[in-house]
GROMACS .gro file of C-alpha atoms in nm:
model
  255
    1UNK     CA    1   0.000   0.000   0.000
    2UNK     CA    2   0.121   0.350  -0.084
    3UNK     CA    3   0.247   0.542   0.217
    4UNK     CA    4   0.008   0.836   0.169
    5UNK     CA    5  -0.288   0.598   0.142
    6UNK     CA    6  -0.163   0.405   0.446
    7UNK     CA    7  -0.164   0.722   0.658
    8UNK     CA    8  -0.528   0.792   0.571
    9UNK     CA    9  -0.645   0.432   0.597
   10UNK     CA   10  -0.493   0.402   0.943
   11UNK     CA   11  -0.622   0.745   1.051
   12UNK     CA   12  -0.284   0.908   1.109
   13UNK     CA   13  -0.403   1.207   0.903
   14UNK     CA   14  -0.730   1.333   0.755
   15UNK     CA   15  -0.670   1.389   0.384
   16UNK     CA   16  -0.440   1.255   0.116
   17UNK     CA   17  -0.298   1.599   0.038
   18UNK     CA   18  -0.221   1.646   0.407
   19UNK     CA   19  -0.051   1.305   0.413
   20UNK     CA   20   0.158   1.395   0.109
   21UNK     CA   21   0.262   1.722   0.272
   22UNK     CA   22   0.377   1.543   0.587
   23UNK     CA   23   0.572   1.289   0.382
   24UNK     CA   24   0.742   1.544   0.154
   25UNK     CA   25   0.833   1.764   0.451
   26UNK     CA   26   1.008   1.474   0.626
   27UNK     CA   27   0.767   1.410   0.912
   28UNK     CA   28   0.694   1.043   0.832
   29UNK     CA   29   0.928   0.760   0.928
   30UNK     CA   30   0.911   0.395   0.825
   31UNK     CA   31   1.115   0.163   1.044
   32UNK     CA   32   1.295   0.467   1.185
   33UNK     CA   33   1.392   0.610   0.845
   34UNK     CA   34   1.250   0.931   0.696
   35UNK     CA   35   1.058   0.854   0.377
   36UNK     CA   36   0.993   1.150   0.145
   37UNK     CA   37   0.801   0.977  -0.136
   38UNK     CA   38   0.421   0.943  -0.100
   39UNK     CA   39   0.432   0.645  -0.338
   40UNK     CA   40   0.660   0.444  -0.108
   41UNK     CA   41   0.515   0.096  -0.061
   42UNK     CA   42   0.446   0.002   0.301
   43UNK     CA   43   0.499  -0.368   0.372
   44UNK     CA   44   0.333  -0.587   0.635
   45UNK     CA   45   0.519  -0.549   0.961
   46UNK     CA   46   0.659  -0.203   0.883
   47UNK     CA   47   0.651   0.044   1.172
   48UNK     CA   48   0.514   0.379   1.055
   49UNK     CA   49   0.554   0.690   1.269
   50UNK     CA   50   0.422   1.042   1.209
   51UNK     CA   51   0.612   1.317   1.389
   52UNK     CA   52   0.439   1.629   1.515
   53UNK     CA   53   0.503   1.946   1.319
   54UNK     CA   54   0.612   2.263   1.494
   55UNK     CA   55   0.308   2.433   1.341
   56UNK     CA   56   0.047   2.174   1.253
   57UNK     CA   57  -0.183   2.366   1.021
   58UNK     CA   58  -0.444   2.208   0.793
   59UNK     CA   59  -0.192   2.223   0.507
   60UNK     CA   60   0.173   2.313   0.462
   61UNK     CA   61   0.061   2.631   0.283
   62UNK     CA   62  -0.056   2.761   0.619
   63UNK     CA   63   0.304   2.816   0.722
   64UNK     CA   64   0.347   3.061   0.432
   65UNK     CA   65   0.065   3.279   0.561
   66UNK     CA   66   0.164   3.242   0.926
   67UNK     CA   67   0.519   3.360   0.858
   68UNK     CA   68   0.392   3.653   0.651
   69UNK     CA   69   0.151   3.764   0.925
   70UNK     CA   70   0.441   3.762   1.170
   71UNK     CA   71   0.682   3.935   0.930
   72UNK     CA   72   0.435   4.215   0.850
   73UNK     CA   73   0.300   4.238   1.208
   74UNK     CA   74  -0.062   4.184   1.102
   75UNK     CA   75  -0.335   4.127   1.360
   76UNK     CA   76  -0.644   3.928   1.261
   77UNK     CA   77  -0.811   3.958   1.600
   78UNK     CA   78  -1.191   3.972   1.552
   79UNK     CA   79  -1.151   4.012   1.174
   80UNK     CA   80  -1.387   3.864   0.914
   81UNK     CA   81  -1.175   3.681   0.658
   82UNK     CA   82  -1.234   3.576   0.298
   83UNK     CA   83  -1.008   3.283   0.208
   84UNK     CA   84  -0.994   3.242  -0.170
   85UNK     CA   85  -0.859   2.907  -0.284
   86UNK     CA   86  -0.920   2.755   0.058
   87UNK     CA   87  -0.860   2.392  -0.047
   88UNK     CA   88  -0.800   2.188   0.272
   89UNK     CA   89  -0.800   2.507   0.477
   90UNK     CA   90  -0.438   2.588   0.557
   91UNK     CA   91  -0.489   2.964   0.540
   92UNK     CA   92  -0.828   2.945   0.716
   93UNK     CA   93  -0.673   2.742   0.997
   94UNK     CA   94  -0.401   3.003   1.049
   95UNK     CA   95  -0.652   3.289   1.048
   96UNK     CA   96  -0.866   3.124   1.315
   97UNK     CA   97  -0.564   3.055   1.533
   98UNK     CA   98  -0.467   3.420   1.495
   99UNK     CA   99  -0.800   3.536   1.633
  100UNK     CA  100  -1.020   3.578   1.324
  101UNK     CA  101  -1.389   3.600   1.410
  102UNK     CA  102  -1.530   3.434   1.099
  103UNK     CA  103  -1.404   3.277   0.776
  104UNK     CA  104  -1.564   3.255   0.434
  105UNK     CA  105  -1.374   2.967   0.272
  106UNK     CA  106  -1.410   2.981  -0.107
  107UNK     CA  107  -1.291   2.710  -0.344
  108UNK     CA  108  -1.399   2.591  -0.687
  109UNK     CA  109  -1.356   2.230  -0.571
  110UNK     CA  110  -1.567   2.019  -0.339
  111UNK     CA  111  -1.512   1.819  -0.018
  112UNK     CA  112  -1.163   1.954   0.049
  113UNK     CA  113  -1.178   2.129   0.387
  114UNK     CA  114  -1.038   1.916   0.668
  115UNK     CA  115  -1.308   1.790   0.909
  116UNK     CA  116  -1.228   2.020   1.201
  117UNK     CA  117  -1.274   2.327   0.979
  118UNK     CA  118  -1.576   2.189   0.796
  119UNK     CA  119  -1.746   2.140   1.133
  120UNK     CA  120  -1.639   2.474   1.283
  121UNK     CA  121  -1.928   2.719   1.326
  122UNK     CA  122  -1.686   3.004   1.253
  123UNK     CA  123  -1.625   2.876   0.899
  124UNK     CA  124  -1.869   2.903   0.609
  125UNK     CA  125  -1.767   2.653   0.343
  126UNK     CA  126  -1.840   2.812   0.003
  127UNK     CA  127  -1.736   2.517  -0.212
  128UNK     CA  128  -1.792   2.493  -0.585
  129UNK     CA  129  -1.755   2.872  -0.615
  130UNK     CA  130  -1.540   3.026  -0.888
  131UNK     CA  131  -1.369   3.331  -0.738
  132UNK     CA  132  -1.401   3.514  -1.071
  133UNK     CA  133  -1.775   3.536  -1.011
  134UNK     CA  134  -1.800   3.629  -0.645
  135UNK     CA  135  -2.125   3.797  -0.545
  136UNK     CA  136  -2.157   4.044  -0.260
  137UNK     CA  137  -2.474   3.864  -0.149
  138UNK     CA  138  -2.264   3.560  -0.054
  139UNK     CA  139  -2.134   3.747   0.249
  140UNK     CA  140  -2.343   3.855   0.544
  141UNK     CA  141  -2.069   4.065   0.703
  142UNK     CA  142  -1.814   4.315   0.579
  143UNK     CA  143  -1.485   4.149   0.479
  144UNK     CA  144  -1.185   4.284   0.669
  145UNK     CA  145  -0.907   4.061   0.537
  146UNK     CA  146  -0.868   3.860   0.217
  147UNK     CA  147  -0.609   3.589   0.163
  148UNK     CA  148  -0.558   3.440  -0.182
  149UNK     CA  149  -0.387   3.112  -0.269
  150UNK     CA  150  -0.504   2.990  -0.609
  151UNK     CA  151  -0.362   2.745  -0.863
  152UNK     CA  152  -0.405   2.704  -1.240
  153UNK     CA  153  -0.532   3.061  -1.269
  154UNK     CA  154  -0.373   3.404  -1.257
  155UNK     CA  155  -0.451   3.617  -0.953
  156UNK     CA  156  -0.511   3.905  -1.193
  157UNK     CA  157  -0.822   3.733  -1.327
  158UNK     CA  158  -0.975   3.729  -0.979
  159UNK     CA  159  -0.903   4.088  -0.878
  160UNK     CA  160  -1.164   4.285  -1.078
  161UNK     CA  161  -1.470   4.113  -0.932
  162UNK     CA  162  -1.315   4.072  -0.588
  163UNK     CA  163  -1.231   4.439  -0.551
  164UNK     CA  164  -1.575   4.541  -0.674
  165UNK     CA  165  -1.745   4.370  -0.378
  166UNK     CA  166  -1.509   4.480  -0.100
  167UNK     CA  167  -1.585   4.777   0.123
  168UNK     CA  168  -1.302   4.991   0.258
  169UNK     CA  169  -1.107   4.958   0.470
  170UNK     CA  170  -0.968   4.612   0.400
  171UNK     CA  171  -0.641   4.422   0.379
  172UNK     CA  172  -0.525   4.154   0.137
  173UNK     CA  173  -0.253   3.890   0.140
  174UNK     CA  174  -0.186   3.756  -0.207
  175UNK     CA  175   0.030   3.452  -0.282
  176UNK     CA  176   0.196   3.501  -0.620
  177UNK     CA  177   0.284   3.169  -0.786
  178UNK     CA  178   0.512   3.217  -1.089
  179UNK     CA  179   0.427   2.872  -1.225
  180UNK     CA  180   0.065   2.978  -1.279
  181UNK     CA  181   0.138   3.334  -1.390
  182UNK     CA  182   0.396   3.304  -1.668
  183UNK     CA  183   0.389   3.115  -1.998
  184UNK     CA  184   0.470   2.745  -2.017
  185UNK     CA  185   0.784   2.830  -2.212
  186UNK     CA  186   0.938   2.958  -1.887
  187UNK     CA  187   0.883   2.632  -1.697
  188UNK     CA  188   1.138   2.353  -1.692
  189UNK     CA  189   1.044   1.984  -1.721
  190UNK     CA  190   0.954   1.976  -1.353
  191UNK     CA  191   0.721   2.275  -1.393
  192UNK     CA  192   0.953   2.513  -1.208
  193UNK     CA  193   1.033   2.873  -1.305
  194UNK     CA  194   1.409   2.895  -1.243
  195UNK     CA  195   1.494   3.220  -1.422
  196UNK     CA  196   1.506   3.495  -1.158
  197UNK     CA  197   1.465   3.756  -1.431
  198UNK     CA  198   1.117   3.617  -1.491
  199UNK     CA  199   1.042   3.638  -1.119
  200UNK     CA  200   1.153   4.002  -1.115
  201UNK     CA  201   0.946   4.091  -1.419
  202UNK     CA  202   0.640   3.917  -1.273
  203UNK     CA  203   0.663   4.099  -0.940
  204UNK     CA  204   0.717   4.434  -1.109
  205UNK     CA  205   0.415   4.364  -1.331
  206UNK     CA  206   0.204   4.293  -1.023
  207UNK     CA  207   0.325   4.606  -0.849
  208UNK     CA  208   0.195   4.802  -1.148
  209UNK     CA  209  -0.133   4.606  -1.145
  210UNK     CA  210  -0.192   4.666  -0.775
  211UNK     CA  211  -0.116   5.036  -0.808
  212UNK     CA  212  -0.354   5.055  -1.103
  213UNK     CA  213  -0.625   4.919  -0.875
  214UNK     CA  214  -0.531   5.192  -0.626
  215UNK     CA  215  -0.414   4.942  -0.366
  216UNK     CA  216  -0.144   5.024  -0.114
  217UNK     CA  217   0.151   4.783  -0.126
  218UNK     CA  218   0.267   4.733   0.232
  219UNK     CA  219   0.499   4.436   0.209
  220UNK     CA  220   0.654   4.179  -0.025
  221UNK     CA  221   0.840   3.868   0.085
  222UNK     CA  222   0.947   3.529  -0.041
  223UNK     CA  223   0.728   3.246   0.084
  224UNK     CA  224   0.904   3.068   0.369
  225UNK     CA  225   0.860   2.730   0.198
  226UNK     CA  226   0.852   2.647  -0.170
  227UNK     CA  227   0.553   2.520  -0.363
  228UNK     CA  228   0.495   2.147  -0.404
  229UNK     CA  229   0.711   2.116  -0.716
  230UNK     CA  230   0.987   2.344  -0.589
  231UNK     CA  231   0.873   2.683  -0.713
  232UNK     CA  232   0.968   2.992  -0.518
  233UNK     CA  233   0.652   3.190  -0.444
  234UNK     CA  234   0.591   3.538  -0.301
  235UNK     CA  235   0.346   3.698  -0.061
  236UNK     CA  236   0.228   4.053  -0.116
  237UNK     CA  237   0.056   4.244   0.163
  238UNK     CA  238  -0.190   4.508   0.041
  239UNK     CA  239  -0.454   4.739   0.180
  240UNK     CA  240  -0.717   4.980   0.055
  241UNK     CA  241  -0.504   5.286   0.125
  242UNK     CA  242  -0.349   5.462  -0.173
  243UNK     CA  243   0.007   5.500  -0.051
  244UNK     CA  244   0.266   5.230  -0.124
  245UNK     CA  245   0.614   5.162   0.000
  246UNK     CA  246   0.907   5.120  -0.236
  247UNK     CA  247   1.064   4.775  -0.264
  248UNK     CA  248   1.395   4.642  -0.391
  249UNK     CA  249   1.262   4.347  -0.591
  250UNK     CA  250   1.610   4.225  -0.686
  251UNK     CA  251   1.705   4.202  -0.319
  252UNK     CA  252   1.381   4.026  -0.223
  253UNK     CA  253   1.429   3.763  -0.492
  254UNK     CA  254   1.793   3.700  -0.402
  255UNK     CA  255   1.739   3.675  -0.024
   0.00000   0.00000   0.00000
């Protein structure tokens, strides 16, 4: 049996994606040895052990948001949060632990939120919803903070409708994923964007886009962990104010 399937079957973890994250991040041992491949075949009699993570969020992506909240000194206490691209709920989990009052978890997929979030009265699971077509009537309260972590679509395609339904003041945390923003010609065989010049151009393009939407750019940082295939990603902290800081993109990329 595959190791990731074994972890779910034997109730070590809740979802297959969570199991794969634990395995790839080196938290699963078989017979005392760290195994990093989800496809590893577990044999009868093998001793499987799952180590506790320092920050055990609903997905590894949660650590990206957590580190950004700390780096930019952002408080979510009593905030209403819109989590776009919620998936298993890594970002939502972090927001709740940081004091958020309520979460609207939006994802185009179905049945992805981990059980403890799906059953939490502070979380409204808006599954099967395409973020390009958000409607203000979906939300009973004013949104204070938006976090975005989407795949297979450019963030820029989501912004027009999103910004049209938000009421000032608000804050946003946007995860920029080069692998889903640039053309396929810039990806290597593993689907990774290695050329730092492309990273720089992409971030500068987004700075212009955000300013065009009259958003204030408050912070930009590299994600503390890479994407699943090894892509370096970036978090951009924005708000509804008009004034932006200046950033040395070359330095940020090379850090």
